[in-house]
Amino acid sequence: MINKQTNNEASVSMEQPGAPREDLPTYRKEEVAQHDGKRQERVWVTYRDGVYDITEFLQAHPGGQEKIGLAAGKAVDPFWKIYREPHQKQSTWDMLESMRIGNVDPRDRNDPSQAGEGEENDPFANEPERHPALEMHSQKPCNAEAPATLLLDSFITPNELFFVRNHLPVPKVDLDTYRLLVEVPGKEPKSFTLDELKESFEKVEVVATLQCAGNRRVDLDKAKPAKGLPWRTAAVSTAQWTGVRLRDVLLAAGLSEKEVDETIHHIQFEGMDSDPSGDCYGASIPVGKAMDPRGDVILAYQMNGDSIPADHGGPLRAIVPGVVGARNVKWVQRVVASDEESHSFWQRQDYKIFPPHVNWDNVSQHTAPSIQETPVQSAILQPSPGAKVSKWDDELELKGFALSGGGRSIHRVDISVDGGKSWTQAELLPRPQVSHNRDWAWTLWSATLKMEDVKKHVVPEGEANSGSSDAQLGDGVNKAAVICRAVDSSGNVQPEHPESVWNLRGLLCNSWHQVEICISDEG
């Protein structure tokens, strides 16, 4: 049913908006989805059972048009669950209801699943619900990152917006039968329930940023296509993890300090996620990292104060701060002290980097060491690539993150608008204090540039941007490139060009991060 009658004139006071109303037409969700500001000029959203036309409200949204635009053509309910406080007010509910135009068709209410034939045999049939703001790079298995600007809202990333990197179907875990098996050579294996881990060992908290090894792969792809998902800049997120020290669990299982690095060199993790053949995801870390009291490796059972969501490894996940995300194994069911690395495909044949000259014809997977610590990294998250700014603005504001591995802190972030000929230092935003070489989380930063400086280095549209042009701003739209680089506490600095760090798997891209913006003469 398509009835363009609206009810914008009256503000309806009610306990909560979104209840069915007999005086309004109904719309299928397919029609709502068309009104995303692209396929249709008007922007509609749903909340509970209501349909709303929010077109006139977009520019007035307190969080900015870009954020509310993420829900265009979709439900706002999942967004309101994250940003609860400003939306749990009668004034907010009344404002939303004043934009009410209809009801969600009863057939679409509660978004019932559309089960197909054979779905009971689909290994991905039990996948958890994901937040609609996540940008999917693959559905099965799920691999997704949040829109980059959403990462700037807080130092801690909400669970719903934490990037998802799954290699296999999410396992269905029965907490009543779950056991963690810990094996040390020459000792009887130890088995722990989740409650036994909580009761037997000291509870610890670690704030740590996890980053996928493929983050920023798209920048390597610009130099030469690499194998892997097209991660942009948001395959990185930060959480407060709560759990027990891996060191304590290993000691309780019989591992002695004398064995560390003498006979035991690696700690292997095995997850509960498996392929059709029964092979589980696995990885390992050096025993020195696992047993270091200052290494802060934990077996986590909470994420930001809640039980770890299924997508992020609950009920138990290995958190290995300062180390690439692939070693932070989810759904851990087995921990093994060993003299060798995990035999998992993802340890022995994947997550390794090779020189730029190595290709698939001459690569030898077993000759390269497995990735552990991550290199120094930074990225511009605001403005977005291709963002349009007015040449009449006085200033250009930049925001982003910086991060290094191995517990190293970020000492500086530099910004350039002339291709790296000159630099301006960004402001590092306040964050929790940490001990030396025990910094496991990102640093958020901001910088404010004068538009007159940016405009000195624009390139007219259609020309290649070398980042060092002195072309003057003309009529129409011109491009400018802004660049960031970070320096960590060991003096490590990001390399200039992606070509210098290119590798066939597209891993650990940490070259200078560049964002091109469009400068228009619109006011």
Coordinates of C-alpha atoms in Angstrom, one line a residue:
M1 CA 0.0 0.0 0.0
I2 CA 1.4 3.4 -1.0
N3 CA -0.3 6.3 0.6
K4 CA 1.7 9.5 0.9
Q5 CA -0.5 11.0 3.5
T6 CA 1.7 12.2 6.4
N7 CA 1.0 13.1 10.0
N8 CA 3.8 15.6 10.6
E9 CA 1.5 18.3 11.8
A10 CA 0.7 16.9 15.3
S11 CA 3.1 16.0 18.0
V12 CA 1.8 12.9 19.7
S13 CA 2.7 12.4 23.3
M14 CA 3.0 8.8 24.4
E15 CA 5.0 6.6 26.6
Q16 CA 7.1 5.3 23.7
P17 CA 6.8 5.8 20.0
G18 CA 6.4 3.1 17.4
A19 CA 3.1 1.4 18.5
P20 CA 0.8 0.4 15.7
R21 CA -1.6 3.2 14.7
E22 CA -4.9 2.5 12.9
D23 CA -5.0 6.0 11.4
L24 CA -1.8 5.5 9.3
P25 CA -1.0 3.4 6.2
T26 CA 1.3 0.4 6.3
Y27 CA 4.6 -0.2 4.4
R28 CA 6.6 -3.2 3.6
K29 CA 10.3 -3.1 4.7
E30 CA 11.3 -3.4 1.0
E31 CA 9.7 0.0 0.4
V32 CA 11.2 1.6 3.4
A33 CA 14.6 0.4 2.3
Q34 CA 14.2 2.2 -1.0
H35 CA 14.0 5.5 0.9
D36 CA 17.6 5.7 1.8
G37 CA 18.4 9.1 0.3
K38 CA 19.9 7.5 -2.8
R39 CA 17.4 5.3 -4.5
Q40 CA 14.6 7.7 -3.3
E41 CA 15.2 11.3 -2.3
R42 CA 13.3 11.1 0.9
V43 CA 14.8 9.3 3.9
W44 CA 12.7 6.9 5.9
V45 CA 13.5 4.8 9.0
T46 CA 11.6 2.5 11.2
Y47 CA 11.3 2.2 15.0
R48 CA 9.5 -0.7 16.5
D49 CA 6.3 -0.8 14.4
G50 CA 6.4 2.8 13.1
V51 CA 7.7 4.2 9.9
Y52 CA 9.1 7.8 9.9
D53 CA 10.1 10.3 7.3
I54 CA 13.2 12.0 8.8
T55 CA 14.3 14.0 5.7
E56 CA 13.9 17.4 7.2
F57 CA 15.5 16.3 10.5
L58 CA 18.8 15.1 9.0
Q59 CA 20.8 18.3 9.2
A60 CA 19.4 19.0 12.7
H61 CA 20.5 15.7 14.2
P62 CA 22.7 16.3 17.2
G63 CA 25.1 13.6 16.2
G64 CA 25.4 14.9 12.6
Q65 CA 23.8 14.0 9.4
E66 CA 26.4 11.3 8.6
K67 CA 25.5 9.2 11.6
I68 CA 21.8 9.3 11.4
G69 CA 22.2 8.6 7.7
L70 CA 23.6 5.2 8.6
A71 CA 20.1 4.1 9.5
A72 CA 18.5 5.5 6.3
G73 CA 16.1 2.9 4.9
K74 CA 16.6 0.7 8.0
A75 CA 15.6 0.4 11.6
V76 CA 17.0 2.9 14.2
D77 CA 16.3 0.5 17.1
P78 CA 19.8 -1.0 17.1
F79 CA 21.4 2.4 17.1
W80 CA 19.3 3.6 20.0
K81 CA 20.4 0.5 22.0
I82 CA 24.0 1.8 21.7
Y83 CA 23.2 5.5 22.3
R84 CA 20.6 4.9 25.0
E85 CA 20.8 8.1 27.1
P86 CA 19.7 10.8 24.6
H87 CA 16.9 8.6 23.3
Q88 CA 15.3 7.6 26.6
K89 CA 13.4 10.9 26.9
Q90 CA 9.8 11.9 26.3
S91 CA 10.9 14.9 24.2
T92 CA 12.9 12.7 21.9
W93 CA 10.0 10.2 21.5
D94 CA 7.6 13.1 20.8
M95 CA 9.9 14.5 18.2
L96 CA 10.2 11.1 16.5
E97 CA 6.5 10.5 16.5
S98 CA 5.9 13.9 14.9
M99 CA 7.7 12.5 11.8
R100 CA 5.5 9.4 11.8
I101 CA 4.1 8.5 8.3
G102 CA 3.0 4.9 8.8
N103 CA 3.2 1.4 10.2
V104 CA 5.5 -1.5 9.4
D105 CA 3.6 -4.1 7.6
P106 CA 2.6 -6.9 10.1
R107 CA 4.4 -9.4 7.9
D108 CA 7.7 -7.6 8.6
R109 CA 7.3 -6.9 12.3
N110 CA 10.1 -8.3 14.5
D111 CA 12.0 -9.1 11.2
P112 CA 11.1 -12.8 11.2
S113 CA 13.8 -15.0 9.6
Q114 CA 13.1 -16.3 6.1
A115 CA 14.2 -19.9 6.5
G116 CA 14.9 -21.6 3.3
E117 CA 15.1 -25.2 2.3
G118 CA 18.1 -27.0 3.7
E119 CA 18.8 -24.2 6.1
E120 CA 18.9 -26.7 9.0
N121 CA 22.1 -28.0 7.3
D122 CA 23.7 -24.7 6.9
P123 CA 26.7 -24.4 9.2
F124 CA 26.0 -20.7 9.4
A125 CA 22.4 -21.1 10.4
N126 CA 23.1 -20.1 14.1
E127 CA 25.0 -16.9 13.3
P128 CA 24.2 -14.1 15.8
E129 CA 22.4 -10.9 14.9
R130 CA 24.7 -8.1 13.9
H131 CA 24.3 -4.3 14.1
P132 CA 23.1 -2.8 10.8
A133 CA 25.8 -0.1 10.9
L134 CA 28.5 -2.8 10.3
E135 CA 29.9 -2.8 6.8
M136 CA 30.0 -6.4 5.6
H137 CA 33.0 -7.6 3.6
S138 CA 31.6 -11.2 3.7
Q139 CA 28.5 -12.8 5.2
K140 CA 29.6 -16.4 5.6
P141 CA 31.8 -16.2 7.5
C142 CA 31.0 -12.8 8.9
N143 CA 33.7 -10.2 8.4
A144 CA 32.7 -6.6 9.1
E145 CA 33.9 -3.2 10.2
A146 CA 32.0 -0.2 11.6
P147 CA 31.9 3.1 9.7
A148 CA 35.2 4.7 10.7
T149 CA 33.6 7.9 12.1
L150 CA 31.7 5.8 14.7
L151 CA 35.0 4.7 16.3
L152 CA 35.7 8.3 17.3
D153 CA 32.8 8.5 19.8
S154 CA 34.6 7.0 22.7
F155 CA 37.9 5.5 23.7
I156 CA 36.1 2.1 24.3
T157 CA 34.3 0.6 21.3
P158 CA 30.8 -0.5 22.0
N159 CA 30.5 -4.3 21.6
E160 CA 28.0 -3.9 18.8
L161 CA 30.4 -1.9 16.7
F162 CA 33.5 -3.9 17.4
F163 CA 34.9 -5.2 14.2
V164 CA 34.1 -8.9 13.4
R165 CA 36.7 -11.2 12.0
N166 CA 35.5 -14.8 11.7
H167 CA 37.2 -17.5 9.7
L168 CA 34.6 -20.2 10.3
P169 CA 31.0 -20.4 11.4
V170 CA 30.3 -19.1 14.9
P171 CA 30.0 -22.2 17.2
K172 CA 27.0 -22.9 19.4
V173 CA 28.4 -23.3 22.9
D174 CA 26.6 -25.1 25.7
L175 CA 27.7 -23.4 28.9
D176 CA 26.5 -26.4 30.9
T177 CA 29.0 -28.7 29.2
Y178 CA 31.8 -26.2 28.3
R179 CA 35.3 -27.1 29.6
L180 CA 38.7 -25.6 29.0
L181 CA 41.3 -28.2 28.6
V182 CA 44.9 -27.2 29.6
E183 CA 47.8 -29.5 28.6
V184 CA 51.4 -29.4 29.8
P185 CA 53.8 -32.1 28.7
G186 CA 54.4 -34.7 31.4
K187 CA 51.5 -33.5 33.5
E188 CA 47.9 -34.7 33.8
P189 CA 45.6 -32.4 31.7
K190 CA 43.6 -30.0 33.7
S191 CA 39.9 -29.2 32.9
F192 CA 38.1 -26.1 34.0
T193 CA 34.5 -25.0 33.8
L194 CA 33.9 -21.3 33.3
D195 CA 32.8 -21.0 36.9
E196 CA 35.9 -22.8 38.1
L197 CA 38.1 -20.4 36.2
K198 CA 36.4 -17.5 37.9
E199 CA 36.5 -19.0 41.3
S200 CA 40.1 -20.4 41.2
F201 CA 42.0 -17.4 39.8
E202 CA 42.4 -13.7 40.4
K203 CA 40.1 -11.6 38.3
V204 CA 42.0 -9.1 36.2
E205 CA 41.1 -6.3 33.7
V206 CA 43.0 -5.3 30.6
V207 CA 42.1 -2.5 28.2
A208 CA 43.4 -3.6 24.8
T209 CA 43.0 -2.7 21.2
L210 CA 42.7 -5.6 18.7
Q211 CA 43.5 -5.0 15.1
C212 CA 43.1 -7.4 12.2
A213 CA 46.3 -8.1 10.3
G214 CA 44.5 -7.1 7.1
N215 CA 43.5 -3.6 8.3
R216 CA 44.1 -1.0 5.6
R217 CA 44.5 -3.7 3.0
V218 CA 42.7 -1.4 0.5
D219 CA 45.8 0.9 0.6
L220 CA 48.1 -2.0 -0.4
D221 CA 45.6 -2.8 -3.2
K222 CA 46.2 0.6 -4.7
A223 CA 49.8 -0.3 -5.2
K224 CA 49.0 -3.8 -6.4
P225 CA 46.1 -6.2 -5.7
A226 CA 46.7 -8.4 -2.7
K227 CA 44.8 -11.4 -1.5
G228 CA 42.2 -10.9 1.2
L229 CA 39.1 -9.0 2.3
P230 CA 39.0 -5.2 1.4
W231 CA 39.5 -3.9 5.0
R232 CA 39.6 -0.2 5.2
T233 CA 40.6 1.6 8.4
A234 CA 38.1 0.2 11.0
A235 CA 39.2 -3.4 11.4
V236 CA 40.5 -2.2 14.8
S237 CA 38.6 -1.7 18.1
T238 CA 39.2 -1.3 21.8
A239 CA 37.6 -3.0 24.7
Q240 CA 38.0 -3.6 28.4
W241 CA 38.5 -7.3 28.8
T242 CA 38.0 -9.1 32.1
G243 CA 39.3 -12.6 32.8
V244 CA 42.1 -14.6 34.4
R245 CA 45.8 -14.5 33.6
L246 CA 46.9 -17.2 31.2
R247 CA 50.1 -17.4 33.3
D248 CA 48.2 -18.4 36.4
V249 CA 46.3 -21.1 34.6
L250 CA 49.4 -22.6 33.1
L251 CA 51.2 -22.6 36.4
A252 CA 48.2 -24.3 38.0
A253 CA 48.3 -26.9 35.2
G254 CA 52.0 -27.7 36.1
L255 CA 54.1 -25.6 33.8
S256 CA 57.2 -24.5 35.7
E257 CA 59.3 -21.4 35.2
K258 CA 62.3 -23.6 34.5
E259 CA 60.6 -25.1 31.4
V260 CA 59.9 -21.7 29.9
D261 CA 62.1 -21.3 26.8
E262 CA 64.1 -24.4 27.8
T263 CA 61.7 -27.1 26.7
I264 CA 58.5 -25.1 26.2
H265 CA 58.6 -22.4 23.5
H266 CA 55.0 -21.9 22.5
I267 CA 51.5 -21.8 23.9
Q268 CA 48.9 -23.1 21.5
F269 CA 45.2 -22.1 21.5
E270 CA 42.4 -24.1 19.9
G271 CA 39.0 -22.6 19.2
M272 CA 35.7 -24.3 19.0
D273 CA 35.0 -23.0 15.5
S274 CA 35.6 -25.7 13.0
D275 CA 35.3 -26.5 9.3
P276 CA 33.2 -29.4 7.8
S277 CA 36.2 -31.7 8.3
G278 CA 36.4 -30.9 12.0
D279 CA 39.6 -28.9 11.9
C280 CA 39.4 -26.0 14.4
Y281 CA 40.8 -22.6 14.2
G282 CA 44.1 -22.4 16.1
A283 CA 47.1 -20.2 16.8
S284 CA 50.0 -19.9 19.1
I285 CA 52.2 -17.3 20.8
P286 CA 55.7 -17.4 22.3
V287 CA 55.8 -18.8 25.8
G288 CA 57.7 -15.8 26.9
K289 CA 54.8 -13.5 26.1
A290 CA 52.3 -15.9 27.7
M291 CA 54.2 -16.2 31.0
D292 CA 55.4 -12.6 31.3
P293 CA 53.7 -11.1 34.4
R294 CA 53.8 -7.7 32.5
G295 CA 52.6 -9.3 29.2
D296 CA 48.9 -9.2 30.4
V297 CA 47.8 -12.2 28.4
I298 CA 44.4 -13.3 29.8
L299 CA 41.7 -15.7 29.1
A300 CA 38.8 -13.3 29.0
Y301 CA 35.1 -14.0 29.9
Q302 CA 33.8 -10.5 29.8
M303 CA 34.0 -7.7 27.2
N304 CA 33.1 -4.1 28.4
G305 CA 31.4 -5.5 31.5
D306 CA 29.2 -8.1 29.7
S307 CA 29.7 -11.7 28.9
I308 CA 31.6 -11.8 25.6
P309 CA 29.2 -11.8 22.7
A310 CA 29.2 -14.9 20.4
D311 CA 30.8 -13.0 17.5
H312 CA 33.7 -12.0 19.7
G313 CA 34.6 -15.3 21.2
G314 CA 32.3 -16.0 24.2
P315 CA 32.4 -17.7 26.5
L316 CA 36.2 -17.5 26.6
R317 CA 38.7 -15.7 24.4
A318 CA 42.4 -15.4 24.5
I319 CA 43.4 -11.8 24.7
V320 CA 47.1 -11.2 23.7
P321 CA 47.7 -7.5 24.0
G322 CA 50.0 -5.9 21.5
V323 CA 49.8 -8.8 19.2
V324 CA 48.0 -9.2 15.9
G325 CA 44.3 -10.1 16.2
A326 CA 44.7 -13.5 14.6
R327 CA 46.4 -14.8 17.8
N328 CA 43.6 -13.6 20.0
V329 CA 41.8 -16.9 19.5
K330 CA 38.0 -17.0 20.1
W331 CA 35.9 -19.7 21.7
V332 CA 39.0 -21.2 23.3
Q333 CA 38.5 -24.8 24.3
R334 CA 42.1 -26.0 24.6
V335 CA 45.4 -24.5 25.7
V336 CA 48.6 -26.5 25.1
A337 CA 52.2 -25.8 26.2
S338 CA 54.5 -27.1 23.5
D339 CA 57.9 -27.0 22.0
E340 CA 56.5 -26.0 18.6
E341 CA 54.0 -23.6 17.1
S342 CA 50.3 -24.6 16.5
H343 CA 49.9 -26.8 13.4
S344 CA 46.9 -24.8 12.5
F345 CA 46.7 -23.5 8.9
W346 CA 46.4 -20.0 10.2
Q347 CA 49.6 -20.3 12.1
R348 CA 51.8 -22.3 9.7
Q349 CA 50.6 -21.1 6.3
D350 CA 48.7 -17.8 6.8
Y351 CA 49.3 -14.5 8.7
K352 CA 52.9 -14.3 7.4
I353 CA 54.4 -11.4 5.5
F354 CA 56.9 -11.6 2.6
P355 CA 59.0 -9.1 0.7
P356 CA 57.3 -7.2 -2.1
H357 CA 59.1 -9.3 -4.8
V358 CA 57.6 -12.6 -3.5
N359 CA 54.5 -13.8 -5.4
W360 CA 52.3 -16.8 -5.5
D361 CA 54.7 -18.6 -7.9
N362 CA 57.7 -18.4 -5.7
V363 CA 56.3 -18.1 -2.1
S364 CA 57.4 -20.6 0.5
Q365 CA 54.9 -20.4 3.3
H366 CA 56.9 -22.3 5.9
T367 CA 60.1 -20.2 5.6
A368 CA 58.6 -17.0 7.0
P369 CA 58.0 -16.4 10.7
S370 CA 54.5 -16.0 11.9
I371 CA 53.3 -12.5 12.7
Q372 CA 53.1 -11.6 16.3
E373 CA 53.5 -8.0 17.4
T374 CA 52.0 -5.3 15.2
P375 CA 54.0 -2.3 13.8
V376 CA 53.3 1.4 14.5
Q377 CA 50.1 2.4 12.8
S378 CA 47.8 5.4 12.4
A379 CA 44.8 6.4 10.2
I380 CA 42.6 9.4 9.5
L381 CA 39.0 8.5 10.4
Q382 CA 37.5 12.0 9.8
P383 CA 37.1 13.4 7.2
S384 CA 36.1 10.3 5.2
P385 CA 37.7 9.8 1.8
G386 CA 36.0 12.0 -0.8
A387 CA 34.3 14.2 1.8
K388 CA 33.3 17.5 0.5
V389 CA 34.3 20.7 2.3
S390 CA 33.8 24.3 1.4
K391 CA 36.7 26.4 0.4
W392 CA 35.1 29.2 2.4
D393 CA 35.6 27.3 5.7
D394 CA 38.2 28.7 8.0
E395 CA 39.4 25.4 9.4
L396 CA 39.6 21.7 8.6
E397 CA 39.3 19.3 11.5
L398 CA 41.0 15.9 11.4
K399 CA 40.5 13.0 13.8
G400 CA 41.9 9.5 13.9
F401 CA 43.7 6.8 15.9
A402 CA 47.3 5.7 16.4
L403 CA 48.6 2.4 17.7
S404 CA 51.7 0.3 18.1
G405 CA 52.4 -3.2 19.2
G406 CA 54.5 -4.8 21.9
G407 CA 53.2 -2.4 24.6
R408 CA 54.8 0.6 22.9
S409 CA 53.1 4.0 23.4
I410 CA 52.4 6.6 20.7
H411 CA 54.6 9.6 21.2
R412 CA 53.5 11.7 18.3
V413 CA 51.2 12.0 15.3
D414 CA 52.1 14.3 12.4
I415 CA 49.9 15.8 9.8
S416 CA 50.8 17.0 6.3
V417 CA 49.0 18.7 3.5
D418 CA 51.9 19.0 1.0
G419 CA 52.8 15.4 0.5
G420 CA 55.2 15.2 3.5
K421 CA 57.3 18.2 2.8
S422 CA 56.2 19.8 6.1
W423 CA 54.3 18.5 9.1
T424 CA 52.0 19.8 11.8
Q425 CA 51.8 17.9 15.1
A426 CA 48.4 16.6 16.1
E427 CA 46.9 16.7 19.6
L428 CA 46.9 13.3 21.4
L429 CA 43.6 13.1 23.3
P430 CA 43.5 12.2 27.1
R431 CA 43.5 8.5 27.8
P432 CA 44.2 6.1 30.8
Q433 CA 47.7 6.2 32.2
V434 CA 49.8 3.1 31.6
S435 CA 53.2 1.7 32.6
H436 CA 56.2 1.8 30.4
N437 CA 56.0 -0.8 27.6
R438 CA 52.6 -1.9 28.9
D439 CA 50.5 0.2 26.6
W440 CA 48.0 -2.0 24.9
A441 CA 45.4 0.4 23.6
W442 CA 45.1 3.0 20.8
T443 CA 45.6 6.7 21.1
L444 CA 42.9 8.9 19.6
W445 CA 44.1 12.2 18.2
S446 CA 42.8 15.4 16.5
A447 CA 44.2 18.2 14.5
T448 CA 42.9 21.5 13.2
L449 CA 44.3 22.9 10.0
K450 CA 43.8 26.3 8.5
M451 CA 41.9 26.0 5.2
E452 CA 44.2 28.6 3.6
D453 CA 47.1 26.2 4.1
V454 CA 45.1 23.3 2.7
K455 CA 44.0 25.3 -0.4
K456 CA 47.7 26.0 -1.3
H457 CA 48.1 22.3 -2.2
V458 CA 44.9 21.4 -4.1
V459 CA 44.8 19.6 -7.4
P460 CA 42.0 20.4 -10.0
E461 CA 39.6 17.5 -10.4
G462 CA 40.7 15.1 -13.1
E463 CA 44.5 15.5 -12.3
A464 CA 46.5 13.0 -10.4
N465 CA 47.2 14.0 -6.8
S466 CA 50.9 13.7 -6.0
G467 CA 50.3 15.4 -2.6
S468 CA 52.7 18.1 -3.5
S469 CA 50.9 20.2 -6.1
D470 CA 50.9 24.0 -5.8
A471 CA 47.9 24.4 -8.0
Q472 CA 45.6 27.2 -6.9
L473 CA 42.0 26.6 -6.1
G474 CA 39.8 27.4 -9.0
D475 CA 36.1 27.1 -9.8
G476 CA 34.2 23.8 -9.2
V477 CA 35.7 21.0 -7.2
N478 CA 39.3 20.4 -6.4
K479 CA 41.1 17.7 -4.5
A480 CA 43.5 18.0 -1.5
A481 CA 45.3 15.2 0.2
V482 CA 45.8 15.1 4.0
I483 CA 48.3 12.6 5.4
C484 CA 49.1 11.3 8.9
R485 CA 52.0 9.3 10.3
A486 CA 52.7 8.1 13.9
V487 CA 55.9 7.7 15.9
D488 CA 56.0 5.3 18.9
S489 CA 58.0 5.2 22.1
S490 CA 60.8 3.3 20.5
G491 CA 61.1 5.9 17.7
N492 CA 59.5 3.6 15.1
V493 CA 57.8 5.7 12.4
Q494 CA 55.4 4.7 9.7
P495 CA 57.0 4.2 6.2
E496 CA 56.1 6.6 3.5
H497 CA 54.8 4.4 0.6
P498 CA 52.5 1.4 0.6
E499 CA 54.7 -0.1 -2.1
S500 CA 57.5 -0.5 0.5
V501 CA 55.4 -2.7 2.7
W502 CA 53.3 -4.5 0.0
N503 CA 53.0 -8.3 0.4
L504 CA 50.9 -10.8 -1.4
R505 CA 48.6 -11.4 1.5
G506 CA 48.1 -7.7 2.1
L507 CA 49.0 -7.8 5.8
L508 CA 50.3 -5.2 8.2
C509 CA 49.8 -2.1 6.0
N510 CA 51.2 0.7 8.0
S511 CA 52.4 3.2 5.5
W512 CA 51.5 6.9 5.8
H513 CA 47.7 7.2 5.7
Q514 CA 46.3 9.6 3.1
V515 CA 42.8 10.8 2.6
E516 CA 41.7 12.8 -0.4
I517 CA 39.0 15.4 0.2
C518 CA 37.0 17.5 -2.3
I519 CA 37.1 21.2 -1.8
S520 CA 34.2 23.0 -3.5
D521 CA 33.2 26.6 -3.8
E522 CA 29.8 26.0 -2.3
G523 CA 29.2 27.9 0.8

